[in-house]
PDB file of C-alpha atoms in Angstrom:
ATOM      1  CA  MET N   1       0.000   0.000   0.000  1.00 92.00           C
ATOM      2  CA  ILE N   2       1.193   3.493  -0.947  1.00 95.00           C
ATOM      3  CA  TYR N   3      -0.020   6.591   0.878  1.00 97.00           C
ATOM      4  CA  LEU N   4      -0.083   9.972  -0.868  1.00 97.00           C
ATOM      5  CA  VAL N   5      -0.454  13.236   1.063  1.00 97.00           C
ATOM      6  CA  GLU N   6      -1.324  15.951  -1.464  1.00 96.00           C
ATOM      7  CA  ASP N   7      -3.838  18.782  -1.055  1.00 94.00           C
ATOM      8  CA  ASP N   8      -4.222  19.509  -4.779  1.00 93.00           C
ATOM      9  CA  ASN N   9      -7.257  17.442  -5.749  1.00 95.00           C
ATOM     10  CA  SER N  10      -6.398  17.047  -9.427  1.00 95.00           C
ATOM     11  CA  ILE N  11      -2.807  15.937  -8.744  1.00 94.00           C
ATOM     12  CA  ARG N  12      -3.857  13.597  -5.939  1.00 95.00           C
ATOM     13  CA  GLU N  13      -6.597  11.953  -7.980  1.00 96.00           C
ATOM     14  CA  LEU N  14      -4.343  11.534 -11.012  1.00 96.00           C
ATOM     15  CA  ILE N  15      -1.531   9.920  -9.015  1.00 96.00           C
ATOM     16  CA  VAL N  16      -3.845   7.570  -7.118  1.00 96.00           C
ATOM     17  CA  TYR N  17      -5.641   6.594 -10.331  1.00 96.00           C
ATOM     18  CA  THR N  18      -2.368   5.966 -12.160  1.00 95.00           C
ATOM     19  CA  LEU N  19      -0.869   3.874  -9.360  1.00 95.00           C
ATOM     20  CA  ASN N  20      -4.017   1.802  -8.898  1.00 93.00           C
ATOM     21  CA  ASN N  21      -4.025   1.094 -12.628  1.00 93.00           C
ATOM     22  CA  SER N  22      -0.331   0.158 -12.627  1.00 90.00           C
ATOM     23  CA  GLY N  23      -0.602  -2.855 -10.362  1.00 89.00           C
ATOM     24  CA  MET N  24      -0.145  -0.940  -7.107  1.00 90.00           C
ATOM     25  CA  GLU N  25      -2.514  -0.013  -4.300  1.00 91.00           C
ATOM     26  CA  ALA N  26      -2.670   3.663  -3.385  1.00 95.00           C
ATOM     27  CA  VAL N  27      -4.733   5.872  -1.087  1.00 96.00           C
ATOM     28  CA  GLY N  28      -4.676   9.672  -1.162  1.00 97.00           C
ATOM     29  CA  PHE N  29      -5.121  12.155   1.675  1.00 97.00           C
ATOM     30  CA  SER N  30      -5.808  15.862   1.263  1.00 96.00           C
ATOM     31  CA  LEU N  31      -5.103  16.665   4.912  1.00 97.00           C
ATOM     32  CA  PRO N  32      -2.275  15.544   7.216  1.00 96.00           C
ATOM     33  CA  SER N  33      -4.831  14.821   9.957  1.00 96.00           C
ATOM     34  CA  ALA N  34      -6.522  12.199   7.774  1.00 96.00           C
ATOM     35  CA  PHE N  35      -3.116  10.718   6.951  1.00 96.00           C
ATOM     36  CA  TRP N  36      -2.112  10.453  10.613  1.00 96.00           C
ATOM     37  CA  ASN N  37      -5.434   8.866  11.465  1.00 93.00           C
ATOM     38  CA  GLU N  38      -4.908   6.121   8.871  1.00 92.00           C
ATOM     39  CA  MET N  39      -1.281   5.665   9.943  1.00 92.00           C
ATOM     40  CA  SER N  40      -2.538   4.785  13.425  1.00 88.00           C
ATOM     41  CA  HIS N  41      -4.357   1.804  11.911  1.00 87.00           C
ATOM     42  CA  THR N  42      -2.278   0.614   8.957  1.00 86.00           C
ATOM     43  CA  LEU N  43       1.292   1.399   7.889  1.00 89.00           C
ATOM     44  CA  PRO N  44       2.085   1.668   4.171  1.00 92.00           C
ATOM     45  CA  SER N  45       5.029   0.261   2.240  1.00 90.00           C
ATOM     46  CA  LEU N  46       5.861   3.727   0.827  1.00 94.00           C
ATOM     47  CA  ILE N  47       4.779   7.344   1.366  1.00 96.00           C
ATOM     48  CA  LEU N  48       4.521  10.115  -1.241  1.00 96.00           C
ATOM     49  CA  LEU N  49       4.611  13.419   0.598  1.00 94.00           C
ATOM     50  CA  ASP N  50       4.027  16.953  -0.635  1.00 91.00           C
ATOM     51  CA  ILE N  51       5.796  19.793   1.192  1.00 87.00           C
ATOM     52  CA  MET N  52       3.246  22.620   0.915  1.00 88.00           C
ATOM     53  CA  LEU N  53       0.239  21.343   2.869  1.00 92.00           C
ATOM     54  CA  PRO N  54      -2.508  22.799   5.079  1.00 93.00           C
ATOM     55  CA  GLU N  55      -2.464  22.039   8.829  1.00 94.00           C
ATOM     56  CA  GLU N  56       1.160  20.835   8.770  1.00 94.00           C
ATOM     57  CA  ASP N  57       3.928  21.089   6.182  1.00 90.00           C
ATOM     58  CA  GLY N  58       5.489  18.001   4.645  1.00 90.00           C
ATOM     59  CA  LEU N  59       8.905  18.541   6.196  1.00 90.00           C
ATOM     60  CA  SER N  60       7.348  18.489   9.660  1.00 93.00           C
ATOM     61  CA  ILE N  61       5.541  15.245   8.801  1.00 95.00           C
ATOM     62  CA  LEU N  62       8.785  13.774   7.454  1.00 93.00           C
ATOM     63  CA  LYS N  63      10.627  14.655  10.641  1.00 91.00           C
ATOM     64  CA  LYS N  64       7.970  12.984  12.787  1.00 93.00           C
ATOM     65  CA  LEU N  65       7.994   9.847  10.643  1.00 93.00           C
ATOM     66  CA  ARG N  66      11.771   9.530  10.893  1.00 90.00           C
ATOM     67  CA  SER N  67      11.767  10.049  14.668  1.00 88.00           C
ATOM     68  CA  SER N  68       9.316   7.195  15.314  1.00 85.00           C
ATOM     69  CA  GLY N  69      10.572   3.633  15.625  1.00 80.00           C
ATOM     70  CA  ALA N  70       7.459   2.320  13.883  1.00 82.00           C
ATOM     71  CA  THR N  71       7.832   4.481  10.774  1.00 88.00           C
ATOM     72  CA  LYS N  72      11.506   5.443  10.539  1.00 84.00           C
ATOM     73  CA  LYS N  73      12.286   2.821   7.874  1.00 83.00           C
ATOM     74  CA  ILE N  74       9.307   3.453   5.577  1.00 89.00           C
ATOM     75  CA  PRO N  75      10.564   4.742   2.189  1.00 90.00           C
ATOM     76  CA  ILE N  76       9.481   8.357   1.664  1.00 92.00           C
ATOM     77  CA  MET N  77       9.472  10.328  -1.584  1.00 92.00           C
ATOM     78  CA  MET N  78       8.915  14.083  -1.507  1.00 89.00           C
ATOM     79  CA  LEU N  79       6.641  15.632  -4.156  1.00 86.00           C
ATOM     80  CA  THR N  80       6.857  19.392  -4.301  1.00 77.00           C
ATOM     81  CA  ALA N  81       6.798  22.461  -6.494  1.00 72.00           C
ATOM     82  CA  LYS N  82       9.967  23.601  -4.786  1.00 61.00           C
ATOM     83  CA  SER N  83      12.942  22.624  -6.922  1.00 57.00           C
ATOM     84  CA  SER N  84      15.877  24.568  -5.486  1.00 58.00           C
ATOM     85  CA  GLU N  85      18.914  22.708  -4.229  1.00 61.00           C
ATOM     86  CA  TYR N  86      18.300  24.132  -0.753  1.00 61.00           C
ATOM     87  CA  ASP N  87      14.870  22.491  -0.508  1.00 63.00           C
ATOM     88  CA  LYS N  88      16.273  19.200  -1.774  1.00 65.00           C
ATOM     89  CA  VAL N  89      19.054  19.246   0.791  1.00 69.00           C
ATOM     90  CA  ILE N  90      16.649  20.046   3.652  1.00 73.00           C
ATOM     91  CA  GLY N  91      14.370  17.164   2.684  1.00 71.00           C
ATOM     92  CA  LEU N  92      17.257  14.724   2.301  1.00 73.00           C
ATOM     93  CA  ASP N  93      18.807  15.874   5.562  1.00 74.00           C
ATOM     94  CA  LEU N  94      15.548  15.091   7.347  1.00 78.00           C
ATOM     95  CA  GLY N  95      15.539  11.574   5.917  1.00 82.00           C
ATOM     96  CA  ALA N  96      13.691  11.626   2.585  1.00 85.00           C
ATOM     97  CA  ASP N  97      14.725   8.767   0.313  1.00 85.00           C
ATOM     98  CA  ASP N  98      13.921  10.530  -2.937  1.00 84.00           C
ATOM     99  CA  TYR N  99      12.738  13.886  -4.229  1.00 83.00           C
ATOM    100  CA  ILE N 100      10.810  14.701  -7.395  1.00 84.00           C
ATOM    101  CA  PRO N 101       9.838  18.301  -8.262  1.00 82.00           C
ATOM    102  CA  LYS N 102       6.556  19.218  -9.921  1.00 83.00           C
ATOM    103  CA  PRO N 103       5.613  19.047 -12.677  1.00 83.00           C
ATOM    104  CA  PHE N 104       6.605  15.439 -13.304  1.00 87.00           C
ATOM    105  CA  GLY N 105       5.438  12.724 -15.683  1.00 89.00           C
ATOM    106  CA  MET N 106       3.490   9.748 -14.385  1.00 93.00           C
ATOM    107  CA  MET N 107       5.851   7.271 -16.046  1.00 90.00           C
ATOM    108  CA  GLU N 108       8.839   8.842 -14.295  1.00 87.00           C
ATOM    109  CA  LEU N 109       7.007   8.781 -10.968  1.00 91.00           C
ATOM    110  CA  ILE N 110       6.106   5.097 -11.370  1.00 91.00           C
ATOM    111  CA  ALA N 111       9.690   4.237 -12.316  1.00 87.00           C
ATOM    112  CA  ARG N 112      11.030   6.005  -9.247  1.00 85.00           C
ATOM    113  CA  ILE N 113       8.481   4.369  -6.959  1.00 89.00           C
ATOM    114  CA  LYS N 114       9.325   0.909  -8.291  1.00 85.00           C
ATOM    115  CA  ALA N 115      13.052   1.585  -7.904  1.00 80.00           C
ATOM    116  CA  LEU N 116      12.542   2.755  -4.330  1.00 82.00           C
ATOM    117  CA  LEU N 117      10.389  -0.260  -3.450  1.00 83.00           C
ATOM    118  CA  ARG N 118      12.954  -2.633  -4.966  1.00 75.00           C
ATOM    119  CA  ARG N 119      15.688  -1.113  -2.873  1.00 70.00           C
ATOM    120  CA  SER N 120      13.679  -0.979   0.358  1.00 68.00           C
ATOM    121  CA  ASP N 121      14.430  -4.610   1.186  1.00 57.00           C
ATOM    122  CA  ILE N 122      18.176  -4.433   0.529  1.00 49.00           C
ATOM    123  CA  GLY N 123      20.136  -7.126   2.273  1.00 43.00           C
ATOM    124  CA  ASN N 124      17.161  -9.395   2.974  1.00 44.00           C
ATOM    125  CA  ASN N 125      18.733 -12.219   0.969  1.00 44.00           C
ATOM    126  CA  THR N 126      22.297 -11.956   2.177  1.00 49.00           C
ATOM    127  CA  GLU N 127      24.099 -13.230   5.240  1.00 57.00           C
ATOM    128  CA  ALA N 128      27.011 -10.824   4.885  1.00 73.00           C
ATOM    129  CA  GLU N 129      28.286  -8.914   7.903  1.00 85.00           C
ATOM    130  CA  TYR N 130      30.809  -6.092   7.961  1.00 90.00           C
ATOM    131  CA  ARG N 131      33.207  -5.077  10.722  1.00 91.00           C
ATOM    132  CA  LYS N 132      35.492  -2.075  10.432  1.00 91.00           C
ATOM    133  CA  GLY N 133      37.013  -1.020  13.727  1.00 91.00           C
ATOM    134  CA  ASP N 134      34.120  -0.102  16.025  1.00 93.00           C
ATOM    135  CA  LEU N 135      31.623  -0.286  13.155  1.00 95.00           C
ATOM    136  CA  TYR N 136      29.410  -3.363  12.746  1.00 95.00           C
ATOM    137  CA  VAL N 137      26.840  -3.695   9.956  1.00 93.00           C
ATOM    138  CA  CYS N 138      24.465  -6.617   9.364  1.00 90.00           C
ATOM    139  CA  PRO N 139      22.394  -6.003   6.206  1.00 86.00           C
ATOM    140  CA  SER N 140      19.983  -8.922   6.716  1.00 79.00           C
ATOM    141  CA  LYS N 141      18.979  -7.644  10.165  1.00 81.00           C
ATOM    142  CA  HIS N 142      19.318  -3.968   9.226  1.00 86.00           C
ATOM    143  CA  ILE N 143      21.728  -3.416  12.115  1.00 91.00           C
ATOM    144  CA  VAL N 144      24.293  -0.625  12.230  1.00 95.00           C
ATOM    145  CA  ARG N 145      26.259  -0.394  15.447  1.00 95.00           C
ATOM    146  CA  VAL N 146      29.241   1.661  16.593  1.00 95.00           C
ATOM    147  CA  GLY N 147      30.745   0.094  19.685  1.00 94.00           C
ATOM    148  CA  GLN N 148      27.726  -0.716  21.849  1.00 92.00           C
ATOM    149  CA  THR N 149      25.503   1.965  20.330  1.00 94.00           C
ATOM    150  CA  ASP N 150      22.876   1.179  17.683  1.00 94.00           C
ATOM    151  CA  ILE N 151      22.798   3.792  14.913  1.00 94.00           C
ATOM    152  CA  THR N 152      19.564   4.753  13.170  1.00 92.00           C
ATOM    153  CA  LEU N 153      19.953   5.421   9.444  1.00 91.00           C
ATOM    154  CA  THR N 154      17.462   6.261   6.745  1.00 87.00           C
ATOM    155  CA  LEU N 155      16.941   3.665   4.032  1.00 85.00           C
ATOM    156  CA  LYS N 156      19.199   5.421   1.542  1.00 87.00           C
ATOM    157  CA  GLU N 157      21.912   6.085   4.119  1.00 91.00           C
ATOM    158  CA  PHE N 158      21.855   2.390   5.002  1.00 92.00           C
ATOM    159  CA  GLU N 159      21.961   1.302   1.353  1.00 89.00           C
ATOM    160  CA  THR N 160      24.824   3.679   0.595  1.00 92.00           C
ATOM    161  CA  LEU N 161      26.850   2.424   3.558  1.00 94.00           C
ATOM    162  CA  CYS N 162      26.277  -1.218   2.544  1.00 92.00           C
ATOM    163  CA  LEU N 163      27.274  -0.479  -1.051  1.00 90.00           C
ATOM    164  CA  LEU N 164      30.513   1.149   0.068  1.00 93.00           C
ATOM    165  CA  LEU N 165      31.285  -1.735   2.445  1.00 92.00           C
ATOM    166  CA  GLU N 166      30.592  -4.297  -0.282  1.00 86.00           C
ATOM    167  CA  ASN N 167      33.208  -2.544  -2.413  1.00 86.00           C
ATOM    168  CA  GLU N 168      35.807  -1.877   0.295  1.00 86.00           C
ATOM    169  CA  GLY N 169      38.903  -0.204  -1.106  1.00 87.00           C
ATOM    170  CA  ILE N 170      37.216   0.505  -4.457  1.00 86.00           C
ATOM    171  CA  VAL N 171      36.441   4.087  -5.433  1.00 89.00           C
ATOM    172  CA  LEU N 172      32.771   4.452  -6.353  1.00 89.00           C
ATOM    173  CA  THR N 173      31.868   7.459  -8.490  1.00 87.00           C
ATOM    174  CA  ARG N 174      28.889   9.565  -7.546  1.00 85.00           C
ATOM    175  CA  ASP N 175      27.122   8.498 -10.748  1.00 82.00           C
ATOM    176  CA  ARG N 176      27.633   4.828  -9.921  1.00 82.00           C
ATOM    177  CA  ILE N 177      26.250   5.293  -6.420  1.00 86.00           C
ATOM    178  CA  LEU N 178      23.246   7.197  -7.771  1.00 82.00           C
ATOM    179  CA  ASN N 179      22.466   4.536 -10.367  1.00 78.00           C
ATOM    180  CA  LYS N 180      23.004   1.632  -7.987  1.00 79.00           C
ATOM    181  CA  ILE N 181      21.091   2.985  -5.002  1.00 82.00           C
ATOM    182  CA  TRP N 182      18.405   5.137  -6.644  1.00 74.00           C
ATOM    183  CA  GLY N 183      18.050   2.998  -9.755  1.00 69.00           C
ATOM    184  CA  TYR N 184      18.138   5.814 -12.300  1.00 58.00           C
ATOM    185  CA  SER N 185      20.251   8.746 -13.427  1.00 54.00           C
ATOM    186  CA  PHE N 186      20.088  12.148 -11.762  1.00 50.00           C
ATOM    187  CA  ASP N 187      21.276  13.878 -14.933  1.00 51.00           C
ATOM    188  CA  GLY N 188      24.448  15.166 -13.312  1.00 51.00           C
ATOM    189  CA  GLU N 189      22.859  16.151  -9.971  1.00 52.00           C
ATOM    190  CA  ASN N 190      25.447  14.870  -7.512  1.00 54.00           C
ATOM    191  CA  ARG N 191      24.459  16.772  -4.385  1.00 77.00           C
ATOM    192  CA  THR N 192      22.208  13.900  -3.277  1.00 81.00           C
ATOM    193  CA  VAL N 193      25.161  11.566  -2.743  1.00 87.00           C
ATOM    194  CA  ASP N 194      27.173  14.242  -0.951  1.00 89.00           C
ATOM    195  CA  VAL N 195      24.292  14.932   1.450  1.00 88.00           C
ATOM    196  CA  HIS N 196      23.887  11.251   2.301  1.00 89.00           C
ATOM    197  CA  ILE N 197      27.630  10.788   2.838  1.00 93.00           C
ATOM    198  CA  ARG N 198      27.714  13.837   5.094  1.00 93.00           C
ATOM    199  CA  THR N 199      24.840  12.609   7.271  1.00 93.00           C
ATOM    200  CA  LEU N 200      26.346   9.114   7.338  1.00 94.00           C
ATOM    201  CA  ARG N 201      29.596  10.476   8.716  1.00 94.00           C
ATOM    202  CA  GLN N 202      27.762  12.564  11.282  1.00 94.00           C
ATOM    203  CA  LYS N 203      25.682   9.655  12.542  1.00 95.00           C
ATOM    204  CA  LEU N 204      28.629   7.238  12.630  1.00 96.00           C
ATOM    205  CA  GLY N 205      30.857   9.677  14.516  1.00 95.00           C
ATOM    206  CA  LYS N 206      34.517   8.664  14.539  1.00 93.00           C
ATOM    207  CA  ALA N 207      33.596   5.424  12.738  1.00 95.00           C
ATOM    208  CA  GLY N 208      32.534   7.589   9.799  1.00 94.00           C
ATOM    209  CA  ASP N 209      36.185   8.371   9.118  1.00 94.00           C
ATOM    210  CA  ILE N 210      36.414   5.096   7.170  1.00 95.00           C
ATOM    211  CA  ILE N 211      34.443   6.799   4.383  1.00 96.00           C
ATOM    212  CA  GLU N 212      37.056   8.584   2.303  1.00 95.00           C
ATOM    213  CA  THR N 213      36.412  11.329  -0.231  1.00 94.00           C
ATOM    214  CA  VAL N 214      38.313  10.852  -3.458  1.00 92.00           C
ATOM    215  CA  ARG N 215      38.418  14.403  -4.770  1.00 89.00           C
ATOM    216  CA  GLY N 216      36.668  14.895  -8.088  1.00 84.00           C
ATOM    217  CA  ILE N 217      35.612  11.242  -8.319  1.00 87.00           C
ATOM    218  CA  GLY N 218      33.562   9.874  -5.442  1.00 90.00           C
ATOM    219  CA  TYR N 219      33.927   7.862  -2.249  1.00 93.00           C
ATOM    220  CA  LYS N 220      35.409   4.660  -0.894  1.00 93.00           C
ATOM    221  CA  ILE N 221      35.814   2.691   2.335  1.00 92.00           C
ATOM    222  CA  SER N 222      39.430   2.856   3.503  1.00 85.00           C
ATOM    223  CA  THR N 223      41.215  -0.476   3.804  1.00 72.00           C
TER     224      THR N 223
END
């Protein structure tokens, strides 16, 4: 089930109609209060969230979702008329997994949703574990731990960390990370990767020093 929070009736109805006719189940909400009420009964597999909303803005909703243990791992895609880099960075900093500015095509939206859903269960079929100094990562159990402290990461932060660990010592370009984790090209927009690496380092503390910046190319895990 996909939940859409969008106050524009025409956009909401079009998205819900398109998703329901593309083999997915979707429910739309015009008000955050209606969304929160449904969330108290049933959790979705993905949330599409507009920023400019009545009652409560989308960034506030995003922050609440990421601060709750029950909803912190639900994939969230921001839908908004705001397209500046600043707004993208704010949304990604707060834990959004993807960001698509209006206007957008329905085929692009569906492709991004499918890519995000495919990636949401990363590591479920692997028994790999990674240990680097104080850092311990278990993809199958979605565990990230530094010393004795469990670290909470967003889905994309977790996927990015696992990808880097899987390729220890290998420099991954920003474009490769974007294509591997997000499943499509960002047409040269590299700030998304940089934001996720920055928040990863912050959350991992000293353990984040294993993520090296290779100037002008990308990132790697130090050996």
